[in-house]
Amino acid sequence: MKIKEILSKYPKESEYLIEILLEIQSSSKNHYISSEDVEQISKYLDIPESQICSVTSFYTLLSMNPKGRYVIQVCHDVPCFVNDTTSIYEKLVDMLAIEDGETTEDNLFTLEITECLGCCNEAPAMRVNDQVYTSLTPKKVEKIVKDLRGEEK
Amino acid sequence: MVNLKINNIDIQAKENTTILEAARQNHIDIPTLCNYPDLSIKSECRVCVVEINGQKKLHTSCSTVVKDGMVVKTNSPKVLNSRKTIIELILANHDANCTACPKNYNCELQSLANKLGIDKNRFPTVLDIQPIDNENPVLIRNINRCIKCGRCIDMCKNVQSMGVLDVMGRSKDMKITPAYGKFLTDEFCTYCGQCSSVCPVGAIIENDDTDRVWEALNNPSLHVIVQVAPAVRVSLGEELGMEPGSIVTEKVVAALKYLGFDGVFDTDFTADLTIIEEGNELIERITNGGTLPMMTSCCPGWINFAEQKYPEILDNISSCKSPQQMFGALAKSYYPKKMKLKPDDIFVVSIMPCTAKKYEAQRDEMKIDNVHSDVDVVLTTRELGKMIRQMGINFENIEEVPFDKPFGITTGAAAIFGATGGVMEAALRTVYEVVNKEELTDINFTAVRGTEGIKEAEVEIGGQKIKVAVAHTLENAKTLSEQVKNGTSPYTFIEIMTCPGGCIGGGGQPYGTTKAVRDKRIEAIYQVDENMPIRKSHKNPDIIALYDEYLLKPLGKKSHHLLHTHYSSRKK
């Protein structure tokens, strides 16, 4: 959806800023808010660009940098950690040749370490965009990544 | 009224006053850091914490309202210890190389640390040195000194409606920067310098040009002259330890002569000249159906603002250069001719209450030979104060000296340029008399005086009533500009000044400028006006002589070349 269409759904009041940012980010193929987006929002809500950047830089959920098509978030909290999330993370590093916070050269994957995903009873867990995967093993991870790569072809 | 006890003293305070206010009204000192008079309450720094009986946590006195029966301690061991820890923590993340900082001895953090008896820090430094923002010729932002109090954000966003600066990131990574962590540039900053005037430390300061002036003064082949802006005569004394609002006009001249300037002149002279040109421009626009309302052009922060945000209304702005630039143009044309000097040998310095003037002087439009800037260096009031201190001049007791010729005579109309409403009043004094061909019975247009954000008046000019308006701060400028842009402005003539109170509250004025201080400077500037033998620009005999022997007529060919300019859009 184009930014102007998204903006037109909201009243011109700064209290809608976070909702606007979330919708723009989720409609972006690369899960981010561009500087052009910020400029448009600034004009629409009549608030300075610095104020918008201040908000995006406060929430880790919001990104001003383009990410891969698939953002893989691996939980590193205690229940996942004791269930060997390390091997899950290492498998991903091995397959994707990137580390925490990085994006593959083909812009397909971004790897992130994250806090609890709320699936402690089925640890270790990870999330790819909106889909959560649980009771992971390195083998399962391999299949998930291969399937995602296959989807793109 | 509310009854409470602070440090065992019974105190009565009005409802809704804060503990800090109640304490100060009763001469009990609570130290503050992020707090600044006239700006919003932030409670960022926590330095003003106090202990309230029956409550475990300490409370910030700046944001806690008094309640009946409250028992407050402002200096218990717990409070003192917390304050000390807070300052130590701030210092651990602060570039505390004080002797290498221009705010040394003028720094609120430094004096607070001293007051709290901090002579060593229990915490090791965690400062992660970041690059200094010195991309522009006006303001330098050294983030390593920033203590994140947020005063600059408040000033820029709420008083000036610009919002150039804001908080980026959080926790230990939190910084105050422009959007996207960019450096300050003329794309989005007006260089008004109000951020620098409220910064408690040396995180935002003007670009120091004093070395360039010393160099010129020590160069025997240069003829170095200086002009002094109207607002400086009521603020330089304060910079050098005198009371706010001290009138030091001829002390400034004496000090500048002592520093070695070959000619010391008054920007008031070209302020008078501005009135003649701008007044005639207004008359011409009214009679010939030109673009109205006409807006003043003296203030470089306003010009930057209009070029960035309101390119649609640039035709409304008077084509007159500011008094600083009119002086520069004459100093490199008329003056060398009269003094039998080569224009290239003349070095022009300005003493301005303003940081944006540094930018204005460097504009390409401000070079009459298209190569050299008409004004070579602009110093703020603070920078001149520094030079006077360096030279060891006893300013308060220096013997007064009048300004030099040929720009020797000035008027009260020019002096009031320094206060909000002054340009309007000066213009009305002249336009009224020139058009109506009758003398004003009362030359004081009090309706356009004072510190209200937007002021209005109605004057009869040439048989028709015209409405005029005066605005100071960019927030108010925005309101009037929107009206002009939308075609709903009811005014014929509008004066705009960027800084609160006008130039007397400029970004280059002494630190600690508050509303109370600005009021004293404004009072002083109208006193200067009252004391002048001539109080209308068109009655200035030196101005009349300048037209007779050189410029010939207002808005003429020579005026057009030397005294007028144009503006261009910088909107993204």
Tab-separated table of N, CA and C in Angstrom, chain A:
chain	number	residue	atom	x	y	z
A	1	MET	N	0.836	-1.195	0.000
A	1	MET	CA	0.000	0.000	0.000
A	1	MET	C	0.881	1.259	0.000
A	2	LYS	N	0.444	2.227	-0.739
A	2	LYS	CA	1.243	3.445	-0.791
A	2	LYS	C	1.102	4.242	0.503
A	3	ILE	N	2.154	4.984	0.856
A	3	ILE	CA	2.169	5.731	2.111
A	3	ILE	C	1.003	6.700	2.219
A	4	LYS	N	0.654	7.343	1.095
A	4	LYS	CA	-0.438	8.336	1.149
A	4	LYS	C	-1.766	7.675	1.508
A	5	GLU	N	-1.957	6.450	0.980
A	5	GLU	CA	-3.192	5.726	1.314
A	5	GLU	C	-3.224	5.378	2.794
A	6	ILE	N	-2.076	4.952	3.309
A	6	ILE	CA	-2.019	4.612	4.736
A	6	ILE	C	-2.324	5.846	5.574
A	7	LEU	N	-1.656	6.953	5.259
A	7	LEU	CA	-1.843	8.176	6.045
A	7	LEU	C	-3.294	8.637	6.035
A	8	SER	N	-3.926	8.535	4.870
A	8	SER	CA	-5.279	9.075	4.751
A	8	SER	C	-6.269	8.351	5.663
A	9	LYS	N	-5.904	7.185	6.165
A	9	LYS	CA	-6.812	6.456	7.063
A	9	LYS	C	-6.809	7.029	8.486
A	10	TYR	N	-5.794	7.828	8.786
A	10	TYR	CA	-5.661	8.306	10.171
A	10	TYR	C	-5.967	9.800	10.281
A	11	PRO	N	-6.548	10.206	11.421
A	11	PRO	CA	-6.726	11.651	11.649
A	11	PRO	C	-5.355	12.326	11.740
A	12	LYS	N	-5.330	13.614	11.419
A	12	LYS	CA	-4.058	14.341	11.448
A	12	LYS	C	-3.701	14.725	12.880
A	13	GLU	N	-3.491	13.725	13.718
A	13	GLU	CA	-3.142	14.005	15.116
A	13	GLU	C	-1.947	13.157	15.497
A	14	SER	N	-1.027	13.797	16.221
A	14	SER	CA	0.249	13.125	16.470
A	14	SER	C	0.095	11.870	17.332
A	15	GLU	N	-1.029	11.738	18.059
A	15	GLU	CA	-1.190	10.541	18.882
A	15	GLU	C	-1.313	9.266	18.037
A	16	TYR	N	-1.540	9.415	16.738
A	16	TYR	CA	-1.630	8.232	15.874
A	16	TYR	C	-0.284	7.827	15.291
A	17	LEU	N	0.772	8.525	15.729
A	17	LEU	CA	2.081	8.293	15.123
A	17	LEU	C	2.516	6.821	15.169
A	18	ILE	N	2.412	6.205	16.330
A	18	ILE	CA	2.919	4.828	16.449
A	18	ILE	C	2.119	3.871	15.569
A	19	GLU	N	0.799	4.048	15.547
A	19	GLU	CA	-0.014	3.182	14.687
A	19	GLU	C	0.378	3.351	13.215
A	20	ILE	N	0.593	4.592	12.821
A	20	ILE	CA	0.998	4.855	11.435
A	20	ILE	C	2.346	4.191	11.142
A	21	LEU	N	3.281	4.357	12.064
A	21	LEU	CA	4.608	3.773	11.866
A	21	LEU	C	4.531	2.251	11.747
A	22	LEU	N	3.728	1.638	12.624
A	22	LEU	CA	3.604	0.175	12.580
A	22	LEU	C	3.008	-0.289	11.255
A	23	GLU	N	1.998	0.441	10.786
A	23	GLU	CA	1.358	0.004	9.538
A	23	GLU	C	2.311	0.201	8.349
A	24	ILE	N	3.015	1.305	8.352
A	24	ILE	CA	3.961	1.525	7.247
A	24	ILE	C	5.035	0.444	7.244
A	25	GLN	N	5.533	0.140	8.449
A	25	GLN	CA	6.589	-0.877	8.525
A	25	GLN	C	6.078	-2.239	8.067
A	26	SER	N	4.860	-2.611	8.502
A	26	SER	CA	4.396	-3.953	8.139
A	26	SER	C	4.009	-4.030	6.667
A	27	SER	N	3.708	-2.882	6.047
A	27	SER	CA	3.389	-2.936	4.618
A	27	SER	C	4.655	-2.864	3.762
A	28	SER	N	5.800	-2.612	4.440
A	28	SER	CA	7.048	-2.524	3.683
A	28	SER	C	7.641	-3.918	3.493
A	29	LYS	N	8.056	-4.179	2.287
A	29	LYS	CA	8.620	-5.488	1.967
A	29	LYS	C	9.866	-5.743	2.808
A	30	ASN	N	10.574	-4.694	3.126
A	30	ASN	CA	11.806	-4.845	3.885
A	30	ASN	C	11.663	-4.446	5.350
A	31	HIS	N	10.413	-4.460	5.835
A	31	HIS	CA	10.140	-4.266	7.269
A	31	HIS	C	10.817	-3.033	7.838
A	32	TYR	N	10.700	-1.903	7.173
A	32	TYR	CA	11.326	-0.704	7.732
A	32	TYR	C	10.579	0.555	7.320
A	33	ILE	N	10.982	1.656	7.973
A	33	ILE	CA	10.393	2.965	7.693
A	33	ILE	C	11.480	3.803	7.035
A	34	SER	N	11.253	4.242	5.825
A	34	SER	CA	12.300	4.970	5.107
A	34	SER	C	12.277	6.452	5.461
A	35	SER	N	13.350	7.162	5.091
A	35	SER	CA	13.388	8.600	5.382
A	35	SER	C	12.321	9.335	4.561
A	36	GLU	N	11.972	8.797	3.400
A	36	GLU	CA	10.875	9.402	2.615
A	36	GLU	C	9.555	9.257	3.378
A	37	ASP	N	9.377	8.089	4.005
A	37	ASP	CA	8.167	7.889	4.824
A	37	ASP	C	8.112	8.925	5.943
A	38	VAL	N	9.257	9.111	6.607
A	38	VAL	CA	9.314	10.053	7.732
A	38	VAL	C	8.925	11.455	7.259
A	39	GLU	N	9.434	11.834	6.097
A	39	GLU	CA	9.127	13.161	5.555
A	39	GLU	C	7.613	13.324	5.324
A	40	GLN	N	7.014	12.286	4.740
A	40	GLN	CA	5.571	12.329	4.467
A	40	GLN	C	4.761	12.408	5.756
A	41	ILE	N	5.163	11.596	6.741
A	41	ILE	CA	4.434	11.596	8.025
A	41	ILE	C	4.564	12.982	8.668
A	42	SER	N	5.779	13.538	8.598
A	42	SER	CA	6.044	14.847	9.199
A	42	SER	C	5.125	15.902	8.617
A	43	LYS	N	4.949	15.863	7.296
A	43	LYS	CA	4.076	16.843	6.651
A	43	LYS	C	2.615	16.592	7.014
A	44	TYR	N	2.242	15.313	7.027
A	44	TYR	CA	0.840	14.965	7.279
A	44	TYR	C	0.411	15.339	8.694
A	45	LEU	N	1.254	14.993	9.683
A	45	LEU	CA	0.883	15.246	11.082
A	45	LEU	C	1.363	16.618	11.577
A	46	ASP	N	2.128	17.330	10.728
A	46	ASP	CA	2.721	18.613	11.115
A	46	ASP	C	3.524	18.483	12.410
A	47	ILE	N	4.409	17.499	12.428
A	47	ILE	CA	5.358	17.365	13.538
A	47	ILE	C	6.748	17.257	12.928
A	48	PRO	N	7.792	17.675	13.651
A	48	PRO	CA	9.134	17.636	13.059
A	48	PRO	C	9.624	16.209	12.794
A	49	GLU	N	10.456	16.076	11.777
A	49	GLU	CA	11.043	14.762	11.471
A	49	GLU	C	11.819	14.222	12.664
A	50	SER	N	12.465	15.141	13.406
A	50	SER	CA	13.254	14.684	14.549
A	50	SER	C	12.382	13.953	15.569
A	51	GLN	N	11.149	14.406	15.710
A	51	GLN	CA	10.247	13.767	16.681
A	51	GLN	C	9.898	12.342	16.230
A	52	ILE	N	9.735	12.147	14.933
A	52	ILE	CA	9.413	10.820	14.413
A	52	ILE	C	10.623	9.894	14.585
A	53	CYS	N	11.805	10.432	14.258
A	53	CYS	CA	13.026	9.633	14.427
A	53	CYS	C	13.241	9.283	15.893
A	54	SER	N	12.843	10.201	16.765
A	54	SER	CA	12.983	9.952	18.196
A	54	SER	C	12.145	8.723	18.590
A	55	VAL	N	10.939	8.654	18.065
A	55	VAL	CA	10.051	7.527	18.380
A	55	VAL	C	10.591	6.230	17.764
A	56	THR	N	10.988	6.278	16.502
A	56	THR	CA	11.478	5.039	15.872
A	56	THR	C	12.748	4.541	16.562
A	57	SER	N	13.557	5.474	17.073
A	57	SER	CA	14.799	5.023	17.706
A	57	SER	C	14.560	4.512	19.123
A	58	PHE	N	13.399	4.842	19.681
A	58	PHE	CA	13.102	4.380	21.052
A	58	PHE	C	12.657	2.919	21.058
A	59	TYR	N	11.817	2.532	20.087
A	59	TYR	CA	11.256	1.179	20.078
A	59	TYR	C	12.083	0.261	19.186
A	60	THR	N	12.579	-0.843	19.769
A	60	THR	CA	13.356	-1.784	18.955
A	60	THR	C	12.480	-2.423	17.882
A	61	LEU	N	11.173	-2.414	18.118
A	61	LEU	CA	10.252	-2.994	17.144
A	61	LEU	C	10.256	-2.221	15.830
A	62	LEU	N	10.565	-0.928	15.908
A	62	LEU	CA	10.548	-0.092	14.710
A	62	LEU	C	11.964	0.037	14.148
A	63	SER	N	12.057	-0.055	12.836
A	63	SER	CA	13.380	0.030	12.228
A	63	SER	C	13.424	1.092	11.145
A	64	MET	N	14.537	1.805	11.102
A	64	MET	CA	14.762	2.782	10.034
A	64	MET	C	15.721	2.212	8.995
A	65	ASN	N	16.172	0.971	9.219
A	65	ASN	CA	17.082	0.335	8.250
A	65	ASN	C	16.369	-0.822	7.570
A	66	PRO	N	16.522	-0.948	6.261
A	66	PRO	CA	15.857	-2.048	5.564
A	66	PRO	C	16.343	-3.403	6.079
A	67	LYS	N	15.401	-4.336	6.188
A	67	LYS	CA	15.750	-5.689	6.624
A	67	LYS	C	15.482	-6.655	5.478
A	68	GLY	N	15.798	-7.937	5.722
A	68	GLY	CA	15.554	-8.958	4.707
A	68	GLY	C	14.064	-9.234	4.570
A	69	ARG	N	13.742	-10.006	3.526
A	69	ARG	CA	12.343	-10.394	3.299
A	69	ARG	C	11.827	-11.155	4.521
A	70	TYR	N	12.684	-12.035	5.067
A	70	TYR	CA	12.315	-12.800	6.264
A	70	TYR	C	13.184	-12.359	7.432
A	71	VAL	N	12.522	-11.897	8.486
A	71	VAL	CA	13.262	-11.515	9.688
A	71	VAL	C	13.160	-12.670	10.679
A	72	ILE	N	14.298	-13.319	10.932
A	72	ILE	CA	14.308	-14.461	11.853
A	72	ILE	C	14.757	-13.988	13.225
A	73	GLN	N	13.878	-14.162	14.209
A	73	GLN	CA	14.205	-13.735	15.568
A	73	GLN	C	14.324	-14.970	16.457
A	74	VAL	N	15.513	-15.140	17.035
A	74	VAL	CA	15.755	-16.309	17.877
A	74	VAL	C	15.751	-15.864	19.333
A	75	CYS	N	14.967	-16.562	20.153
A	75	CYS	CA	14.867	-16.198	21.569
A	75	CYS	C	16.134	-16.620	22.312
A	76	HIS	N	16.573	-15.744	23.196
A	76	HIS	CA	17.771	-16.101	23.983
A	76	HIS	C	17.498	-16.044	25.485
A	77	ASP	N	16.227	-16.024	25.875
A	77	ASP	CA	15.932	-15.974	27.303
A	77	ASP	C	16.159	-17.352	27.941
A	78	VAL	N	16.078	-17.403	29.280
A	78	VAL	CA	16.550	-18.579	30.018
A	78	VAL	C	15.936	-19.922	29.570
A	79	PRO	N	14.600	-20.055	29.484
A	79	PRO	CA	14.056	-21.380	29.105
A	79	PRO	C	14.579	-21.845	27.744
A	80	CYS	N	14.692	-20.958	26.786
A	80	CYS	CA	15.232	-21.342	25.476
A	80	CYS	C	16.718	-21.663	25.592
A	81	PHE	N	17.392	-20.853	26.411
A	81	PHE	CA	18.837	-21.045	26.554
A	81	PHE	C	19.151	-22.422	27.116
A	82	VAL	N	18.406	-22.841	28.177
A	82	VAL	CA	18.685	-24.166	28.762
A	82	VAL	C	18.233	-25.283	27.830
A	83	ASN	N	17.392	-24.977	26.872
A	83	ASN	CA	17.002	-25.984	25.873
A	83	ASN	C	17.824	-25.860	24.597
A	84	ASP	N	19.008	-25.296	24.759
A	84	ASP	CA	20.015	-25.251	23.695
A	84	ASP	C	19.639	-24.392	22.492
A	85	THR	N	19.225	-23.204	22.785
A	85	THR	CA	18.965	-22.262	21.689
A	85	THR	C	20.261	-21.908	20.964
A	86	THR	N	21.387	-22.075	21.669
A	86	THR	CA	22.681	-21.762	21.073
A	86	THR	C	22.899	-22.559	19.794
A	87	SER	N	22.543	-23.841	19.818
A	87	SER	CA	22.757	-24.650	18.607
A	87	SER	C	21.828	-24.203	17.475
A	88	ILE	N	20.649	-23.685	17.860
A	88	ILE	CA	19.713	-23.170	16.846
A	88	ILE	C	20.316	-21.932	16.184
A	89	TYR	N	20.785	-21.036	17.052
A	89	TYR	CA	21.392	-19.802	16.544
A	89	TYR	C	22.604	-20.117	15.671
A	90	GLU	N	23.441	-21.042	16.159
A	90	GLU	CA	24.658	-21.371	15.388
A	90	GLU	C	24.324	-22.013	14.043
A	91	LYS	N	23.262	-22.820	14.035
A	91	LYS	CA	22.831	-23.433	12.770
A	91	LYS	C	22.455	-22.330	11.758
A	92	LEU	N	21.732	-21.332	12.255
A	92	LEU	CA	21.312	-20.228	11.383
A	92	LEU	C	22.516	-19.430	10.885
A	93	VAL	N	23.451	-19.160	11.807
A	93	VAL	CA	24.670	-18.432	11.420
A	93	VAL	C	25.400	-19.210	10.333
A	94	ASP	N	25.449	-20.494	10.553
A	94	ASP	CA	26.142	-21.377	9.608
A	94	ASP	C	25.470	-21.355	8.228
A	95	MET	N	24.131	-21.460	8.207
A	95	MET	CA	23.399	-21.532	6.935
A	95	MET	C	23.342	-20.184	6.206
A	96	LEU	N	23.197	-19.110	6.997
A	96	LEU	CA	22.961	-17.804	6.370
A	96	LEU	C	24.231	-16.959	6.237
A	97	ALA	N	25.279	-17.368	6.950
A	97	ALA	CA	26.550	-16.631	6.945
A	97	ALA	C	26.382	-15.173	7.394
A	98	ILE	N	25.472	-14.962	8.346
A	98	ILE	CA	25.325	-13.635	8.962
A	98	ILE	C	25.198	-13.806	10.471
A	99	GLU	N	25.403	-12.712	11.199
A	99	GLU	CA	25.251	-12.748	12.660
A	99	GLU	C	24.107	-11.829	13.092
A	100	ASP	N	23.915	-11.759	14.390
A	100	ASP	CA	22.842	-10.941	14.980
A	100	ASP	C	22.804	-9.529	14.388
A	101	GLY	N	21.645	-9.138	13.892
A	101	GLY	CA	21.476	-7.766	13.388
A	101	GLY	C	21.850	-7.609	11.922
A	102	GLU	N	22.374	-8.672	11.302
A	102	GLU	CA	22.832	-8.536	9.909
A	102	GLU	C	21.803	-9.083	8.916
A	103	THR	N	21.977	-8.684	7.668
A	103	THR	CA	21.077	-9.111	6.590
A	103	THR	C	21.903	-9.776	5.491
A	104	THR	N	21.356	-10.856	4.912
A	104	THR	CA	22.094	-11.547	3.852
A	104	THR	C	22.218	-10.648	2.618
A	105	GLU	N	23.217	-10.937	1.808
A	105	GLU	CA	23.473	-10.077	0.652
A	105	GLU	C	22.307	-10.045	-0.332
A	106	ASP	N	21.575	-11.169	-0.420
A	106	ASP	CA	20.429	-11.201	-1.345
A	106	ASP	C	19.170	-10.570	-0.718
A	107	ASN	N	19.358	-9.952	0.471
A	107	ASN	CA	18.249	-9.284	1.176
A	107	ASN	C	17.091	-10.228	1.499
A	108	LEU	N	17.396	-11.514	1.637
A	108	LEU	CA	16.314	-12.458	1.913
A	108	LEU	C	16.105	-12.632	3.417
A	109	PHE	N	17.216	-12.704	4.165
A	109	PHE	CA	17.095	-12.970	5.604
A	109	PHE	C	17.796	-11.912	6.451
A	110	THR	N	17.146	-11.607	7.579
A	110	THR	CA	17.806	-10.832	8.645
A	110	THR	C	17.756	-11.689	9.891
A	111	LEU	N	18.876	-11.760	10.607
A	111	LEU	CA	18.932	-12.580	11.821
A	111	LEU	C	18.987	-11.654	13.042
A	112	GLU	N	18.105	-11.935	14.010
A	112	GLU	CA	18.087	-11.114	15.227
A	112	GLU	C	17.950	-12.004	16.451
A	113	ILE	N	18.632	-11.644	17.524
A	113	ILE	CA	18.409	-12.307	18.810
A	113	ILE	C	17.352	-11.496	19.528
A	114	THR	N	16.369	-12.178	20.113
A	114	THR	CA	15.270	-11.425	20.714
A	114	THR	C	14.962	-11.912	22.129
A	115	GLU	N	14.137	-11.112	22.809
A	115	GLU	CA	13.675	-11.527	24.142
A	115	GLU	C	12.525	-12.524	23.979
A	116	CYS	N	11.999	-12.981	25.120
A	116	CYS	CA	10.997	-14.059	25.185
A	116	CYS	C	9.856	-13.887	24.172
A	117	LEU	N	9.547	-14.975	23.476
A	117	LEU	CA	8.454	-14.956	22.497
A	117	LEU	C	7.168	-15.528	23.103
A	118	GLY	N	7.246	-15.913	24.374
A	118	GLY	CA	6.051	-16.399	25.065
A	118	GLY	C	5.748	-17.870	24.801
A	119	CYS	N	6.761	-18.648	24.401
A	119	CYS	CA	6.526	-20.073	24.101
A	119	CYS	C	7.464	-20.933	24.942
A	120	CYS	N	7.665	-20.556	26.198
A	120	CYS	CA	8.665	-21.211	27.032
A	120	CYS	C	8.397	-22.710	27.188
A	121	ASN	N	7.108	-23.102	27.190
A	121	ASN	CA	6.786	-24.533	27.345
A	121	ASN	C	7.221	-25.349	26.134
A	122	GLU	N	7.491	-24.703	25.028
A	122	GLU	CA	7.938	-25.429	23.831
A	122	GLU	C	9.284	-24.902	23.354
A	123	ALA	N	10.133	-24.536	24.321
A	123	ALA	CA	11.444	-23.990	23.977
A	123	ALA	C	12.315	-25.070	23.321
A	124	PRO	N	13.297	-24.665	22.517
A	124	PRO	CA	13.611	-23.310	22.065
A	124	PRO	C	12.695	-22.840	20.933
A	125	ALA	N	12.543	-21.508	20.854
A	125	ALA	CA	11.593	-20.964	19.879
A	125	ALA	C	12.234	-19.866	19.038
A	126	MET	N	11.679	-19.696	17.857
A	126	MET	CA	12.074	-18.546	17.022
A	126	MET	C	10.858	-18.074	16.234
A	127	ARG	N	10.989	-16.872	15.672
A	127	ARG	CA	9.876	-16.324	14.906
A	127	ARG	C	10.414	-15.868	13.556
A	128	VAL	N	9.635	-16.155	12.495
A	128	VAL	CA	9.990	-15.644	11.172
A	128	VAL	C	8.832	-14.764	10.725
A	129	ASN	N	9.102	-13.480	10.609
A	129	ASN	CA	8.032	-12.488	10.414
A	129	ASN	C	6.936	-12.720	11.464
A	130	ASP	N	5.725	-13.127	11.093
A	130	ASP	CA	4.692	-13.299	12.108
A	130	ASP	C	4.526	-14.750	12.569
A	131	GLN	N	5.244	-15.654	11.948
A	131	GLN	CA	5.070	-17.087	12.228
A	131	GLN	C	6.053	-17.539	13.319
A	132	VAL	N	5.512	-18.193	14.378
A	132	VAL	CA	6.375	-18.684	15.462
A	132	VAL	C	6.629	-20.184	15.272
A	133	TYR	N	7.881	-20.585	15.443
A	133	TYR	CA	8.258	-22.005	15.368
A	133	TYR	C	8.789	-22.420	16.722
A	134	THR	N	8.354	-23.616	17.217
A	134	THR	CA	8.753	-24.029	18.574
A	134	THR	C	9.395	-25.416	18.550
A	135	SER	N	9.847	-25.855	19.767
A	135	SER	CA	10.525	-27.156	19.954
A	135	SER	C	11.539	-27.389	18.843
A	136	LEU	N	12.371	-26.385	18.632
A	136	LEU	CA	13.282	-26.432	17.491
A	136	LEU	C	14.471	-27.353	17.712
A	137	THR	N	14.923	-27.926	16.628
A	137	THR	CA	16.196	-28.646	16.593
A	137	THR	C	16.945	-28.087	15.387
A	138	PRO	N	18.280	-28.256	15.332
A	138	PRO	CA	19.009	-27.775	14.154
A	138	PRO	C	18.432	-28.332	12.860
A	139	LYS	N	17.958	-29.559	12.889
A	139	LYS	CA	17.401	-30.172	11.685
A	139	LYS	C	16.139	-29.452	11.209
A	140	LYS	N	15.260	-29.188	12.199
A	140	LYS	CA	14.011	-28.456	11.874
A	140	LYS	C	14.348	-27.086	11.262
A	141	VAL	N	15.351	-26.427	11.855
A	141	VAL	CA	15.751	-25.105	11.377
A	141	VAL	C	16.218	-25.186	9.933
A	142	GLU	N	16.972	-26.228	9.649
A	142	GLU	CA	17.488	-26.402	8.296
A	142	GLU	C	16.333	-26.468	7.302
A	143	LYS	N	15.307	-27.247	7.673
A	143	LYS	CA	14.162	-27.420	6.775
A	143	LYS	C	13.416	-26.076	6.598
A	144	ILE	N	13.226	-25.384	7.704
A	144	ILE	CA	12.493	-24.097	7.624
A	144	ILE	C	13.210	-23.139	6.662
A	145	VAL	N	14.522	-23.019	6.845
A	145	VAL	CA	15.278	-22.092	5.995
A	145	VAL	C	15.226	-22.537	4.536
A	146	LYS	N	15.386	-23.844	4.319
A	146	LYS	CA	15.337	-24.343	2.936
A	146	LYS	C	13.979	-24.074	2.305
A	147	ASP	N	12.909	-24.321	3.078
A	147	ASP	CA	11.557	-24.074	2.560
A	147	ASP	C	11.378	-22.603	2.182
A	148	LEU	N	11.878	-21.705	3.066
A	148	LEU	CA	11.730	-20.265	2.784
A	148	LEU	C	12.491	-19.885	1.525
A	149	ARG	N	13.666	-20.442	1.391
A	149	ARG	CA	14.447	-20.163	0.173
A	149	ARG	C	13.698	-20.690	-1.051
A	150	GLY	N	13.103	-21.879	-0.909
A	150	GLY	CA	12.355	-22.490	-2.007
A	150	GLY	C	11.183	-21.641	-2.432
A	151	GLU	N	10.503	-21.051	-1.441
A	151	GLU	CA	9.336	-20.215	-1.732
A	151	GLU	C	9.682	-19.041	-2.634
A	152	GLU	N	10.884	-18.567	-2.440
A	152	GLU	CA	11.295	-17.392	-3.199
A	152	GLU	C	11.641	-17.718	-4.631
A	153	LYS	N	11.947	-19.004	-4.874
A	153	LYS	CA	12.381	-19.358	-6.231
A	153	LYS	C	11.217	-19.598	-7.162
